[in-house]
């Protein structure tokens, strides 16, 4: 499957990284991770030639792979350190998971749709990632067993920040999540300080819904 090889898309991927840089992502570690992860392996084969455009794309089951510049901005915002344990909600294709796995010590990722989770798991195994743990569940409960997390990344839009995620965020931890009820939401950065939580709106964004007990009902 020549289209799945990394090499033919090397130049397209480098151009995408330049574009993400122009969108305001400056952390060299984040840009290097974007340069390493072969995004065309995360989309349906028929869409492989579109994989290096800075857009979201359908991945089946009414879900989408996130837009690369948004993945870059979210990853930069949570300032992932090499020793961090990361919780991710909404594995989807596993693209953001791979970017996080490039930067963190360990990534715990939760997806509610079985077929997407299974495909992402196989994909990341094939690409050689060994620091990712997968779970099929409603991620709005978090994953208490492995808490606390230094970083939490939510890749689907919620009406409010789910309370269990705040409880599972480490002191000094960073959480990024799209919050809002409409088609356009606000990407929020939440930091846990000694006195509580600091919230900072980052930018408007458009994500699929976070469906679950502490998200939307459907
Ligand atoms: N970052 C992913 C984005 C996937 S879209 C990528 O680049 O591929 C968001 C994903 O969140 C969808 O796959 C959707 O099924 C999932 N999702 C929605 N609600 C969820 C929940 N409560 N728990 C876990 N995953 C959820």
Tab-separated table of C-alpha atoms and ligand atoms in Angstrom:
chain	number	residue	atom	x	y	z
A	1	UNK	CA	0.000	0.000	0.000
A	2	UNK	CA	2.244	2.761	-1.289
A	3	UNK	CA	-0.161	5.496	-0.177
A	4	UNK	CA	0.349	4.423	3.457
A	5	UNK	CA	4.146	4.791	3.258
A	6	UNK	CA	5.552	7.772	5.103
A	7	UNK	CA	8.124	8.912	2.530
A	8	UNK	CA	5.853	10.030	-0.373
A	9	UNK	CA	4.153	12.556	1.898
A	10	UNK	CA	7.276	13.898	3.619
A	11	UNK	CA	7.214	17.204	1.755
A	12	UNK	CA	3.455	17.685	2.164
A	13	UNK	CA	3.858	17.040	5.889
A	14	UNK	CA	6.661	19.604	6.174
A	15	UNK	CA	4.469	22.165	4.395
A	16	UNK	CA	1.666	21.400	6.841
A	17	UNK	CA	4.031	21.984	9.764
A	18	UNK	CA	4.929	25.390	8.267
A	19	UNK	CA	1.257	26.216	7.997
A	20	UNK	CA	0.625	25.215	11.614
A	21	UNK	CA	3.553	27.432	12.634
A	22	UNK	CA	1.947	30.364	10.791
A	23	UNK	CA	-1.275	29.643	12.732
A	24	UNK	CA	0.636	30.456	15.922
A	25	UNK	CA	2.198	27.206	17.163
A	26	UNK	CA	5.820	27.906	18.105
A	27	UNK	CA	6.880	25.145	20.535
A	28	UNK	CA	9.624	23.256	18.647
A	29	UNK	CA	8.717	19.972	20.387
A	30	UNK	CA	5.104	20.227	19.196
A	31	UNK	CA	6.176	21.112	15.655
A	32	UNK	CA	8.643	18.206	15.623
A	33	UNK	CA	5.889	15.828	16.747
A	34	UNK	CA	3.623	17.078	13.945
A	35	UNK	CA	6.490	16.518	11.510
A	36	UNK	CA	6.913	12.919	12.674
A	37	UNK	CA	3.321	11.633	12.784
A	38	UNK	CA	2.141	10.414	9.334
A	39	UNK	CA	-1.393	11.878	9.274
A	40	UNK	CA	-2.285	10.057	6.042
A	41	UNK	CA	-2.225	6.801	8.025
A	42	UNK	CA	-5.063	8.108	10.225
A	43	UNK	CA	-7.660	8.820	7.525
A	44	UNK	CA	-9.593	6.484	5.218
A	45	UNK	CA	-7.329	5.469	2.333
A	46	UNK	CA	-9.430	7.366	-0.233
A	47	UNK	CA	-8.703	10.599	1.683
A	48	UNK	CA	-4.942	10.037	2.073
A	49	UNK	CA	-4.077	12.712	-0.510
A	50	UNK	CA	-6.078	15.258	1.534
A	51	UNK	CA	-4.438	14.339	4.823
A	52	UNK	CA	-1.919	17.204	4.754
A	53	UNK	CA	-4.475	19.955	4.303
A	54	UNK	CA	-5.153	21.883	7.467
A	55	UNK	CA	-8.734	20.632	7.783
A	56	UNK	CA	-10.717	18.080	9.722
A	57	UNK	CA	-11.779	15.043	7.649
A	58	UNK	CA	-14.435	12.341	8.103
A	59	UNK	CA	-13.246	9.106	9.755
A	60	UNK	CA	-16.598	7.277	9.809
A	61	UNK	CA	-19.384	6.971	12.397
A	62	UNK	CA	-20.110	10.732	11.932
A	63	UNK	CA	-16.787	11.607	13.571
A	64	UNK	CA	-13.794	13.565	12.293
A	65	UNK	CA	-10.031	13.646	12.614
A	66	UNK	CA	-9.156	17.003	14.193
A	67	UNK	CA	-7.697	19.891	12.214
A	68	UNK	CA	-3.871	19.833	12.505
A	69	UNK	CA	-3.490	23.494	13.533
A	70	UNK	CA	-6.050	22.956	16.322
A	71	UNK	CA	-4.208	19.802	17.443
A	72	UNK	CA	-1.020	21.893	17.485
A	73	UNK	CA	-2.594	24.754	19.435
A	74	UNK	CA	-4.202	22.405	21.983
A	75	UNK	CA	-0.977	20.462	22.464
A	76	UNK	CA	1.052	23.648	22.891
A	77	UNK	CA	-1.500	25.080	25.350
A	78	UNK	CA	-1.165	22.140	27.768
A	79	UNK	CA	2.677	22.278	27.645
A	80	UNK	CA	3.241	18.503	27.741
A	81	UNK	CA	6.413	17.488	29.584
A	82	UNK	CA	8.349	14.274	28.953
A	83	UNK	CA	7.439	12.955	32.412
A	84	UNK	CA	3.701	13.754	32.128
A	85	UNK	CA	0.826	11.314	32.286
A	86	UNK	CA	-1.879	12.446	29.885
A	87	UNK	CA	-5.581	11.621	29.788
A	88	UNK	CA	-7.234	12.052	26.385
A	89	UNK	CA	-10.993	11.923	25.729
A	90	UNK	CA	-12.074	11.114	22.165
A	91	UNK	CA	-9.376	8.893	20.640
A	92	UNK	CA	-11.111	9.080	17.250
A	93	UNK	CA	-8.505	8.227	14.619
A	94	UNK	CA	-5.708	8.300	17.199
A	95	UNK	CA	-3.939	11.223	15.510
A	96	UNK	CA	-3.900	13.537	18.530
A	97	UNK	CA	-3.088	10.474	20.653
A	98	UNK	CA	0.068	9.894	18.596
A	99	UNK	CA	1.132	13.536	18.914
A	100	UNK	CA	0.674	13.319	22.694
A	101	UNK	CA	2.512	9.973	22.823
A	102	UNK	CA	5.477	11.623	21.067
A	103	UNK	CA	5.748	14.136	23.910
A	104	UNK	CA	4.513	12.508	27.135
A	105	UNK	CA	5.597	9.583	29.297
A	106	UNK	CA	2.216	7.860	29.014
A	107	UNK	CA	-1.134	8.542	27.354
A	108	UNK	CA	-4.432	7.112	28.616
A	109	UNK	CA	-7.004	7.520	25.853
A	110	UNK	CA	-10.751	6.876	25.972
A	111	UNK	CA	-13.155	6.494	23.028
A	112	UNK	CA	-16.849	5.591	23.256
A	113	UNK	CA	-17.188	4.137	19.721
A	114	UNK	CA	-15.821	0.615	19.645
A	115	UNK	CA	-14.842	0.448	15.946
A	116	UNK	CA	-12.917	3.749	16.079
A	117	UNK	CA	-11.072	2.748	19.258
A	118	UNK	CA	-10.077	-0.616	17.796
A	119	UNK	CA	-8.854	0.904	14.523
A	120	UNK	CA	-6.857	3.569	16.381
A	121	UNK	CA	-5.322	0.938	18.654
A	122	UNK	CA	-4.130	-1.141	15.667
A	123	UNK	CA	-2.833	1.934	13.901
A	124	UNK	CA	-0.742	3.083	16.855
A	125	UNK	CA	0.569	-0.445	17.419
A	126	UNK	CA	1.685	-0.584	13.787
A	127	UNK	CA	3.368	2.787	14.063
A	128	UNK	CA	5.290	1.517	17.088
A	129	UNK	CA	3.798	3.532	19.966
A	130	UNK	CA	4.238	1.615	23.224
A	131	UNK	CA	3.213	4.286	25.761
A	132	UNK	CA	-0.534	4.436	25.026
A	133	UNK	CA	-3.280	2.689	26.996
A	134	UNK	CA	-6.702	2.418	25.309
A	135	UNK	CA	-10.157	2.193	26.825
A	136	UNK	CA	-13.628	1.967	25.319
A	137	UNK	CA	-15.989	3.849	27.637
A	138	UNK	CA	-17.755	7.110	28.365
A	139	UNK	CA	-14.726	9.285	29.025
A	140	UNK	CA	-16.666	11.995	30.865
A	141	UNK	CA	-16.082	10.021	34.075
A	142	UNK	CA	-12.341	10.310	33.465
A	143	UNK	CA	-10.192	7.318	34.400
A	144	UNK	CA	-9.817	7.470	38.174
A	145	UNK	CA	-7.565	4.412	38.405
A	146	UNK	CA	-4.599	6.219	36.818
A	147	UNK	CA	-5.263	9.726	38.187
A	148	UNK	CA	-3.948	12.317	38.793
A	149	UNK	CA	-2.988	13.527	35.313
A	150	UNK	CA	-0.659	16.416	34.610
A	151	UNK	CA	-2.461	16.975	31.299
A	152	UNK	CA	-6.025	16.298	30.122
A	153	UNK	CA	-7.023	16.829	26.467
A	154	UNK	CA	-10.678	16.650	25.448
A	155	UNK	CA	-11.264	16.350	21.692
A	156	UNK	CA	-15.062	16.781	21.737
A	157	UNK	CA	-17.258	19.679	22.831
A	158	UNK	CA	-18.955	19.663	26.229
A	159	UNK	CA	-21.683	21.852	27.751
A	160	UNK	CA	-19.375	22.394	30.734
A	161	UNK	CA	-16.053	21.017	31.950
A	162	UNK	CA	-16.967	17.555	33.336
A	163	UNK	CA	-16.475	17.638	37.123
A	164	UNK	CA	-14.649	14.251	37.297
A	165	UNK	CA	-11.937	15.624	34.987
A	166	UNK	CA	-11.279	18.574	37.286
A	167	UNK	CA	-11.036	16.155	40.217
A	168	UNK	CA	-8.490	14.016	38.328
A	169	UNK	CA	-6.252	16.936	37.297
A	170	UNK	CA	-2.971	17.097	39.237
A	171	UNK	CA	-1.848	20.213	41.114
A	172	UNK	CA	-0.218	22.374	38.433
A	173	UNK	CA	-2.043	20.332	35.783
A	174	UNK	CA	-3.433	21.679	32.484
A	175	UNK	CA	-6.703	20.724	30.809
A	176	UNK	CA	-7.890	21.823	27.376
A	177	UNK	CA	-11.505	21.384	26.231
A	178	UNK	CA	-13.970	22.905	23.763
A	179	UNK	CA	-16.929	24.276	25.747
A	180	UNK	CA	-20.210	25.513	24.319
A	181	UNK	CA	-23.639	24.562	23.135
A	182	UNK	CA	-23.650	25.742	19.535
A	183	UNK	CA	-21.863	24.685	16.369
A	184	UNK	CA	-19.009	26.962	17.362
A	185	UNK	CA	-17.495	26.503	20.798
A	186	UNK	CA	-14.759	28.164	22.834
A	187	UNK	CA	-11.533	26.273	23.380
A	188	UNK	CA	-10.811	26.618	27.111
A	189	UNK	CA	-7.559	26.118	28.985
A	190	UNK	CA	-8.038	25.198	32.657
A	191	UNK	CA	-5.075	25.212	35.046
A	192	UNK	CA	-5.161	23.777	38.544
A	193	UNK	CA	-3.480	26.176	40.950
A	194	UNK	CA	-2.976	26.041	44.698
A	195	UNK	CA	-6.204	28.013	45.184
A	196	UNK	CA	-8.418	26.267	42.658
A	197	UNK	CA	-8.866	26.448	38.893
A	198	UNK	CA	-7.922	29.199	36.463
A	199	UNK	CA	-9.845	29.321	33.189
A	200	UNK	CA	-8.603	30.976	30.054
A	201	UNK	CA	-10.533	31.109	26.761
A	202	UNK	CA	-8.141	30.436	23.859
A	203	UNK	CA	-10.082	30.651	20.589
A	204	UNK	CA	-13.348	29.733	18.877
A	205	UNK	CA	-13.414	26.198	17.488
A	206	UNK	CA	-15.750	23.560	16.062
A	207	UNK	CA	-15.770	20.020	17.450
A	208	UNK	CA	-18.143	17.065	17.458
A	209	UNK	CA	-20.113	16.570	20.661
A	210	UNK	CA	-18.847	14.911	23.813
A	211	UNK	CA	-21.616	12.396	24.445
A	212	UNK	CA	-21.904	10.982	27.939
A	213	UNK	CA	-23.025	11.286	31.531
A	214	UNK	CA	-21.102	14.547	32.083
A	215	UNK	CA	-21.455	15.697	28.459
A	216	UNK	CA	-24.395	15.816	26.032
A	217	UNK	CA	-27.073	13.137	26.134
A	218	UNK	CA	-26.816	12.534	22.344
B	1	LIG	N1	-8.566	13.902	18.119
B	1	LIG	C1	-9.383	12.963	17.395
B	1	LIG	C2	-10.754	13.589	17.280
B	1	LIG	C3	-11.839	12.636	17.166
B	1	LIG	S1	-13.445	13.390	17.120
B	1	LIG	C4	-8.759	12.745	16.031
B	1	LIG	O1	-7.951	13.596	15.610
B	1	LIG	O2	-9.027	11.737	15.373
B	1	LIG	C5	-13.948	13.195	18.799
B	1	LIG	C6	-14.124	11.796	19.282
B	1	LIG	O3	-14.678	11.854	20.593
B	1	LIG	C7	-15.094	10.942	18.460
B	1	LIG	O4	-14.425	9.806	17.998
B	1	LIG	C8	-16.197	10.577	19.449
B	1	LIG	O5	-16.729	9.290	19.286
B	1	LIG	C9	-15.466	10.717	20.775
B	1	LIG	N2	-16.318	10.896	21.946
B	1	LIG	C10	-17.454	11.624	22.055
B	1	LIG	N3	-17.940	11.545	23.295
B	1	LIG	C11	-17.093	10.756	24.006
B	1	LIG	C12	-17.047	10.286	25.359
B	1	LIG	N4	-17.971	10.626	26.262
B	1	LIG	N5	-16.040	9.487	25.736
B	1	LIG	C13	-15.084	9.105	24.852
B	1	LIG	N6	-15.073	9.510	23.563
B	1	LIG	C14	-16.059	10.324	23.147
